[in-house]
PDB file of C-alpha atoms in Angstrom:
ATOM      1  CA  GLY A   1      98.575 121.731 101.655  1.00  0.00           C
ATOM      2  CA  SER A   2      95.179 120.995 100.952  1.00  0.00           C
ATOM      3  CA  GLY A   3      95.382 119.916 105.504  1.00  0.00           C
ATOM      4  CA  LYS A   4      94.659 116.454 105.018  1.00  0.00           C
ATOM      5  CA  SER A   5      97.773 115.106 106.287  1.00  0.00           C
ATOM      6  CA  THR A   6      97.372 117.536 109.190  1.00  0.00           C
ATOM      7  CA  ILE A   7      93.489 116.149 109.999  1.00  0.00           C
ATOM      8  CA  ALA A   8      94.960 112.475 109.866  1.00  0.00           C
ATOM      9  CA  ARG A   9      97.881 113.347 112.846  1.00  0.00           C
ATOM     10  CA  CYS A  10      95.330 115.230 114.549  1.00  0.00           C
ATOM     11  CA  VAL A  11      92.802 112.606 114.508  1.00  0.00           C
ATOM     12  CA  ALA A  12      95.314 110.207 115.882  1.00  0.00           C
ATOM     13  CA  ARG A  13      96.508 112.348 118.555  1.00  0.00           C
ATOM     14  CA  ARG A  14     100.523 113.087 117.197  1.00  0.00           C
ATOM     15  CA  LEU A  15      99.066 116.826 117.368  1.00  0.00           C
ATOM     16  CA  GLN A  16      97.514 118.555 119.105  1.00  0.00           C
ATOM     17  CA  PRO A  17      94.561 120.691 117.342  1.00  0.00           C
ATOM     18  CA  SER A  18      94.363 124.292 118.416  1.00  0.00           C
ATOM     19  CA  ALA A  19      90.749 124.313 118.030  1.00  0.00           C
ATOM     20  CA  GLY A  20      87.424 122.191 117.775  1.00  0.00           C
ATOM     21  CA  THR A  21      86.391 118.725 118.709  1.00  0.00           C
ATOM     22  CA  ILE A  22      87.613 115.148 117.082  1.00  0.00           C
ATOM     23  CA  ARG A  23      85.129 112.885 118.407  1.00  0.00           C
ATOM     24  CA  LEU A  24      85.164 109.547 118.560  1.00  0.00           C
ATOM     25  CA  GLY A  25      81.993 107.640 119.461  1.00  0.00           C
ATOM     26  CA  ARG A  26      80.905 109.867 122.205  1.00  0.00           C
ATOM     27  CA  ASP A  27      84.469 111.125 123.491  1.00  0.00           C
ATOM     28  CA  ASP A  28      86.249 113.928 122.533  1.00  0.00           C
ATOM     29  CA  ILE A  29      89.698 112.864 121.974  1.00  0.00           C
ATOM     30  CA  THR A  30      90.680 115.881 122.135  1.00  0.00           C
ATOM     31  CA  GLN A  31      90.643 116.525 126.013  1.00  0.00           C
ATOM     32  CA  PHE A  32      92.544 113.316 126.580  1.00  0.00           C
ATOM     33  CA  ARG A  33      95.960 113.935 128.081  1.00  0.00           C
ATOM     34  CA  GLY A  34      98.916 111.929 129.581  1.00  0.00           C
ATOM     35  CA  ALA A  35      97.737 108.958 130.831  1.00  0.00           C
ATOM     36  CA  GLU A  36      94.269 109.576 129.737  1.00  0.00           C
ATOM     37  CA  ALA A  37      95.609 109.457 126.288  1.00  0.00           C
ATOM     38  CA  ARG A  38      97.029 105.855 126.666  1.00  0.00           C
ATOM     39  CA  PRO A  39      93.950 103.623 125.744  1.00  0.00           C
ATOM     40  CA  LEU A  40      93.951 106.028 122.394  1.00  0.00           C
ATOM     41  CA  LEU A  41      97.156 104.257 121.341  1.00  0.00           C
ATOM     42  CA  ARG A  42      94.411 101.006 121.069  1.00  0.00           C
ATOM     43  CA  ARG A  43      91.075 103.211 119.531  1.00  0.00           C
ATOM     44  CA  VAL A  44      93.187 104.441 116.912  1.00  0.00           C
ATOM     45  CA  GLN A  45      95.987 103.146 114.659  1.00  0.00           C
ATOM     46  CA  MET A  46      97.726 105.325 111.961  1.00  0.00           C
ATOM     47  CA  LEU A  47      99.774 104.561 109.026  1.00  0.00           C
ATOM     48  CA  LEU A  48     101.784 106.530 106.822  1.00  0.00           C
ATOM     49  CA  PRO A  49     103.638 105.734 103.057  1.00  0.00           C
ATOM     50  CA  ASP A  50     106.750 104.900 105.079  1.00  0.00           C
ATOM     51  CA  HIS A  51     105.884 102.880 108.107  1.00  0.00           C
ATOM     52  CA  GLY A  52     107.147  99.249 105.937  1.00  0.00           C
ATOM     53  CA  ARG A  53     111.034 100.949 106.362  1.00  0.00           C
ATOM     54  CA  LEU A  54     110.527 101.804 109.699  1.00  0.00           C
ATOM     55  CA  LEU A  55     110.121  97.870 110.744  1.00  0.00           C
ATOM     56  CA  ASP A  56     113.222  96.497 112.506  1.00  0.00           C
ATOM     57  CA  PRO A  57     115.075  94.604 109.940  1.00  0.00           C
ATOM     58  CA  GLN A  58     116.514  92.420 112.035  1.00  0.00           C
ATOM     59  CA  ARG A  59     113.394  91.266 113.846  1.00  0.00           C
ATOM     60  CA  THR A  60     110.662  88.869 112.816  1.00  0.00           C
ATOM     61  CA  VAL A  61     107.391  89.715 111.785  1.00  0.00           C
ATOM     62  CA  ARG A  62     106.176  87.239 114.962  1.00  0.00           C
ATOM     63  CA  GLU A  63     108.362  90.169 117.120  1.00  0.00           C
ATOM     64  CA  ALA A  64     106.926  92.809 115.450  1.00  0.00           C
ATOM     65  CA  LEU A  65     103.279  92.003 115.021  1.00  0.00           C
ATOM     66  CA  ILE A  66     103.243  90.854 118.989  1.00  0.00           C
ATOM     67  CA  GLU A  67     105.270  93.407 120.679  1.00  0.00           C
ATOM     68  CA  GLY A  68     101.978  95.793 120.489  1.00  0.00           C
ATOM     69  CA  PRO A  69      99.576  93.463 122.266  1.00  0.00           C
ATOM     70  CA  LEU A  70     102.458  92.626 124.658  1.00  0.00           C
ATOM     71  CA  ASN A  71     102.955  95.843 125.986  1.00  0.00           C
ATOM     72  CA  PHE A  72      99.065  96.438 126.264  1.00  0.00           C
ATOM     73  CA  GLY A  73      98.978  93.307 128.645  1.00  0.00           C
ATOM     74  CA  MET A  74      97.702  90.914 126.438  1.00  0.00           C
ATOM     75  CA  PRO A  75      99.063  87.131 127.289  1.00  0.00           C
ATOM     76  CA  ARG A  76     102.040  85.938 124.383  1.00  0.00           C
ATOM     77  CA  ASP A  77      99.708  83.048 123.301  1.00  0.00           C
ATOM     78  CA  LEU A  78      96.510  84.728 122.376  1.00  0.00           C
ATOM     79  CA  ALA A  79      98.742  87.476 121.190  1.00  0.00           C
ATOM     80  CA  GLU A  80     100.710  84.846 118.296  1.00  0.00           C
ATOM     81  CA  ASP A  81      97.194  83.253 117.627  1.00  0.00           C
ATOM     82  CA  ARG A  82      95.661  86.654 116.320  1.00  0.00           C
ATOM     83  CA  ALA A  83      98.666  87.328 114.660  1.00  0.00           C
ATOM     84  CA  ARG A  84      99.034  84.423 112.948  1.00  0.00           C
ATOM     85  CA  ASP A  85      95.426  85.113 112.206  1.00  0.00           C
ATOM     86  CA  LEU A  86      96.396  89.044 110.419  1.00  0.00           C
ATOM     87  CA  LEU A  87      98.853  87.507 108.629  1.00  0.00           C
ATOM     88  CA  GLU A  88      96.638  85.249 107.072  1.00  0.00           C
ATOM     89  CA  LEU A  89      94.304  88.207 106.130  1.00  0.00           C
ATOM     90  CA  VAL A  90      97.138  90.232 104.645  1.00  0.00           C
ATOM     91  CA  GLN A  91      97.433  87.433 102.938  1.00  0.00           C
ATOM     92  CA  LEU A  92     101.100  86.666 103.797  1.00  0.00           C
ATOM     93  CA  PRO A  93     102.640  83.526 103.551  1.00  0.00           C
ATOM     94  CA  ALA A  94     102.323  81.228 107.123  1.00  0.00           C
ATOM     95  CA  ASP A  95     106.498  81.416 106.396  1.00  0.00           C
ATOM     96  CA  ALA A  96     106.516  84.857 106.852  1.00  0.00           C
ATOM     97  CA  PHE A  97     105.825  84.750 110.166  1.00  0.00           C
ATOM     98  CA  GLU A  98     109.266  83.881 111.252  1.00  0.00           C
ATOM     99  CA  ARG A  99     111.237  86.096 108.587  1.00  0.00           C
ATOM    100  CA  PRO A 100     113.242  89.398 109.192  1.00  0.00           C
ATOM    101  CA  ALA A 101     111.374  92.074 107.988  1.00  0.00           C
ATOM    102  CA  GLN A 102     114.300  93.310 105.624  1.00  0.00           C
ATOM    103  CA  ARG A 103     113.273  90.165 103.719  1.00  0.00           C
ATOM    104  CA  LEU A 104     110.261  91.058 102.708  1.00  0.00           C
ATOM    105  CA  GLY A 105     109.316  93.301  99.822  1.00  0.00           C
ATOM    106  CA  ALA A 106     108.278  97.005  99.970  1.00  0.00           C
ATOM    107  CA  VAL A 107     104.172  95.899  99.508  1.00  0.00           C
ATOM    108  CA  GLU A 108     104.728  93.373 102.157  1.00  0.00           C
ATOM    109  CA  ARG A 109     105.988  95.109 104.397  1.00  0.00           C
ATOM    110  CA  GLN A 110     103.635  97.567 104.069  1.00  0.00           C
ATOM    111  CA  CYS A 111     100.909  94.468 104.893  1.00  0.00           C
ATOM    112  CA  VAL A 112     103.251  93.663 108.334  1.00  0.00           C
ATOM    113  CA  VAL A 113     102.350  97.665 109.167  1.00  0.00           C
ATOM    114  CA  ILE A 114      98.573  97.170 108.387  1.00  0.00           C
ATOM    115  CA  ALA A 115      98.093  93.943 110.205  1.00  0.00           C
ATOM    116  CA  ARG A 116     100.229  95.459 113.093  1.00  0.00           C
ATOM    117  CA  ALA A 117      97.789  98.276 114.004  1.00  0.00           C
ATOM    118  CA  LEU A 118      94.878  95.675 113.775  1.00  0.00           C
ATOM    119  CA  MET A 119      96.813  94.090 115.989  1.00  0.00           C
ATOM    120  CA  LEU A 120      95.174  96.376 119.285  1.00  0.00           C
ATOM    121  CA  GLU A 121      92.016  95.828 117.447  1.00  0.00           C
ATOM    122  CA  PRO A 122      91.451  99.445 117.039  1.00  0.00           C
ATOM    123  CA  GLU A 123      88.103 101.101 116.341  1.00  0.00           C
ATOM    124  CA  LEU A 124      89.405 103.726 113.836  1.00  0.00           C
ATOM    125  CA  LEU A 125      92.506 103.008 111.168  1.00  0.00           C
ATOM    126  CA  VAL A 126      94.163 106.192 109.496  1.00  0.00           C
ATOM    127  CA  ALA A 127      95.499 105.494 106.576  1.00  0.00           C
ATOM    128  CA  ASP A 128      97.218 108.903 105.089  1.00  0.00           C
ATOM    129  CA  GLU A 129      99.244 108.335 101.514  1.00  0.00           C
ATOM    130  CA  VAL A 130     100.056 104.838 101.596  1.00  0.00           C
ATOM    131  CA  CYS A 131      99.737 104.299  98.648  1.00  0.00           C
ATOM    132  CA  SER A 132     102.015 107.553  97.042  1.00  0.00           C
ATOM    133  CA  THR A 133     105.064 105.391  96.576  1.00  0.00           C
ATOM    134  CA  LEU A 134     104.043 102.269  95.675  1.00  0.00           C
ATOM    135  CA  ASP A 135     104.189 100.878  91.866  1.00  0.00           C
ATOM    136  CA  LEU A 136      99.806 100.438  89.939  1.00  0.00           C
ATOM    137  CA  PRO A 137     100.635  96.672  90.758  1.00  0.00           C
ATOM    138  CA  ALA A 138     101.371  96.851  94.662  1.00  0.00           C
ATOM    139  CA  GLN A 139      98.528 100.013  94.785  1.00  0.00           C
ATOM    140  CA  ALA A 140      95.807  97.601  93.694  1.00  0.00           C
ATOM    141  CA  ARG A 141      97.139  94.989  96.184  1.00  0.00           C
ATOM    142  CA  LEU A 142      96.992  97.301  98.852  1.00  0.00           C
ATOM    143  CA  ARG A 143      93.678  98.866  97.611  1.00  0.00           C
ATOM    144  CA  ALA A 144      92.297  95.149  97.956  1.00  0.00           C
ATOM    145  CA  LEU A 145      93.329  94.750 101.076  1.00  0.00           C
ATOM    146  CA  PHE A 146      91.325  97.831 102.954  1.00  0.00           C
ATOM    147  CA  GLU A 147      88.347  96.708 100.351  1.00  0.00           C
ATOM    148  CA  LEU A 148      88.864  93.223 102.641  1.00  0.00           C
ATOM    149  CA  ILE A 149      89.394  94.804 105.850  1.00  0.00           C
ATOM    150  CA  ASN A 150      86.002  97.023 105.433  1.00  0.00           C
ATOM    151  CA  ARG A 151      84.479  93.556 104.693  1.00  0.00           C
ATOM    152  CA  ARG A 152      85.677  91.944 107.467  1.00  0.00           C
ATOM    153  CA  LEU A 153      86.501  93.994 110.581  1.00  0.00           C
ATOM    154  CA  PRO A 154      84.510  96.265 112.601  1.00  0.00           C
ATOM    155  CA  VAL A 155      86.875  99.155 112.005  1.00  0.00           C
ATOM    156  CA  ALA A 156      86.301 102.458 110.667  1.00  0.00           C
ATOM    157  CA  LEU A 157      88.688 103.681 108.003  1.00  0.00           C
ATOM    158  CA  LEU A 158      89.786 106.953 107.253  1.00  0.00           C
ATOM    159  CA  PHE A 159      91.894 107.158 104.108  1.00  0.00           C
ATOM    160  CA  LEU A 160      94.098 110.009 102.726  1.00  0.00           C
ATOM    161  CA  THR A 161      94.524 110.339  99.631  1.00  0.00           C
ATOM    162  CA  HIS A 162      95.215 112.795  96.804  1.00  0.00           C
ATOM    163  CA  ASP A 163      93.839 110.251  94.247  1.00  0.00           C
ATOM    164  CA  LEU A 164      90.407 109.584  93.822  1.00  0.00           C
ATOM    165  CA  ARG A 165      91.023 106.615  91.528  1.00  0.00           C
ATOM    166  CA  ILE A 166      91.945 104.823  94.563  1.00  0.00           C
ATOM    167  CA  ALA A 167      89.936 106.211  96.974  1.00  0.00           C
ATOM    168  CA  SER A 168      86.896 105.666  94.668  1.00  0.00           C
ATOM    169  CA  GLN A 169      87.551 101.932  95.138  1.00  0.00           C
ATOM    170  CA  VAL A 170      88.383 102.194  98.982  1.00  0.00           C
ATOM    171  CA  CYS A 171      85.656 103.953 100.471  1.00  0.00           C
ATOM    172  CA  ASP A 172      82.018 104.528 100.374  1.00  0.00           C
ATOM    173  CA  GLU A 173      82.218 108.291 101.054  1.00  0.00           C
ATOM    174  CA  ILE A 174      84.666 110.873  99.764  1.00  0.00           C
ATOM    175  CA  ALA A 175      85.067 114.386 101.768  1.00  0.00           C
ATOM    176  CA  VAL A 176      87.045 116.713  99.186  1.00  0.00           C
ATOM    177  CA  LEU A 177      89.650 119.510 101.085  1.00  0.00           C
ATOM    178  CA  CYS A 178      90.588 122.888  99.604  1.00  0.00           C
ATOM    179  CA  ALA A 179      92.783 124.730 101.775  1.00  0.00           C
ATOM    180  CA  GLY A 180      91.646 123.104 104.836  1.00  0.00           C
ATOM    181  CA  GLU A 181      88.163 122.791 104.096  1.00  0.00           C
ATOM    182  CA  ILE A 182      85.653 119.984 103.561  1.00  0.00           C
ATOM    183  CA  VAL A 183      84.427 121.819  99.784  1.00  0.00           C
ATOM    184  CA  GLU A 184      82.367 118.471  98.811  1.00  0.00           C
ATOM    185  CA  GLN A 185      81.586 115.174 100.638  1.00  0.00           C
ATOM    186  CA  GLY A 186      79.069 112.615  99.487  1.00  0.00           C
ATOM    187  CA  PRO A 187      78.663 108.757  98.854  1.00  0.00           C
ATOM    188  CA  VAL A 188      81.587 108.261  96.479  1.00  0.00           C
ATOM    189  CA  ASP A 189      79.649 107.459  92.966  1.00  0.00           C
ATOM    190  CA  ARG A 190      77.586 111.108  93.376  1.00  0.00           C
ATOM    191  CA  VAL A 191      81.073 112.754  94.269  1.00  0.00           C
ATOM    192  CA  CYS A 192      82.962 110.764  90.781  1.00  0.00           C
ATOM    193  CA  SER A 193      80.055 111.222  88.891  1.00  0.00           C
ATOM    194  CA  ASP A 194      78.726 114.397  89.359  1.00  0.00           C
ATOM    195  CA  PRO A 195      81.266 116.804  91.343  1.00  0.00           C
ATOM    196  CA  GLN A 196      79.992 120.204  92.487  1.00  0.00           C
ATOM    197  CA  HIS A 197      83.257 121.303  93.271  1.00  0.00           C
ATOM    198  CA  GLU A 198      86.845 122.921  91.290  1.00  0.00           C
ATOM    199  CA  CYS A 199      88.495 121.427  92.746  1.00  0.00           C
ATOM    200  CA  THR A 200      86.557 118.003  93.245  1.00  0.00           C
ATOM    201  CA  ARG A 201      86.680 118.076  88.654  1.00  0.00           C
ATOM    202  CA  ALA A 202      91.017 118.927  89.323  1.00  0.00           C
ATOM    203  CA  LEU A 203      91.205 116.172  91.437  1.00  0.00           C
ATOM    204  CA  LEU A 204      89.216 113.591  88.259  1.00  0.00           C
ATOM    205  CA  ALA A 205      91.129 115.377  85.775  1.00  0.00           C
ATOM    206  CA  ALA A 206      93.981 114.480  87.477  1.00  0.00           C
ATOM    207  CA  ALA A 207      93.404 111.108  88.054  1.00  0.00           C
ATOM    208  CA  ARG A 208      92.791 111.156  84.406  1.00  0.00           C
ATOM    209  CA  ALA A 209      89.090 109.564  85.472  1.00  0.00           C
ATOM    210  CA  PRO A 210      86.383 109.692  83.015  1.00  0.00           C
ATOM    211  CA  GLY A 211      83.356 107.472  83.940  1.00  0.00           C
ATOM    212  CA  LEU A 212      84.959 106.346  87.659  1.00  0.00           C
ATOM    213  CA  ALA A 213      81.620 105.804  88.836  1.00  0.00           C
ATOM    214  CA  LEU A 214      80.984 102.902  86.932  1.00  0.00           C
ATOM    215  CA  ASP A 215      84.160 101.316  88.253  1.00  0.00           C
ATOM    216  CA  VAL A 216      83.127 102.317  92.304  1.00  0.00           C
ATOM    217  CA  ARG A 217      84.191  99.492  94.388  1.00  0.00           C
ATOM    218  CA  GLU A 218      84.646  96.782  91.995  1.00  0.00           C
ATOM    219  CA  PRO A 219      86.429  93.754  93.254  1.00  0.00           C
ATOM    220  CA  VAL A 220      89.949  93.565  92.608  1.00  0.00           C
ATOM    221  CA  LYS A 221      92.139  89.868  93.122  1.00  0.00           C
ATOM    222  CA  ILE A 222      95.000  89.583  95.579  1.00  0.00           C
TER     223      ILE A 222
END
């Protein structure tokens, strides 16, 4: 109930805010309507925890990855080359390219969804609770993947989670929401080691995270 998913939907233009502005670069994207909003589908991509289950089980990974770029006019050969590159980035085996999505595990499907979002070369990736339905090993794999994306690709990441343990590994800065307002914001090591607001302290306690800042951005192998 803090409002983070509502913010995510507004940023990704799934929901029109009633007031205020959302700036992507120099553009106030709340002003885009109709045909003007179509380019935003490329500039901002959103990830949800259940997106992996929404993959068409009968379509191959290749078909799932190239659909978006083809719809935006990318030549098929270029789309397939980019799909193979991203499949390697998310560390799925090459033979997954022609597999139906139904033959992949939950975390593998989520990796496909992340690769599909990156196919359009977005400026911003909005990830809303993408680890919430996964077990700890799967969470660690996705956490490491987002760290890799941060290092390798020119895309900003808005990572929304209730778990500061995960946020501390993925993010450079943390903003803590409470009842729809940002109550604390700053570099991840400062927020986790010296929380100023009671909501932040409660989140750290829930994550059982004494000394969390000591492990900030620790590399994880996948």
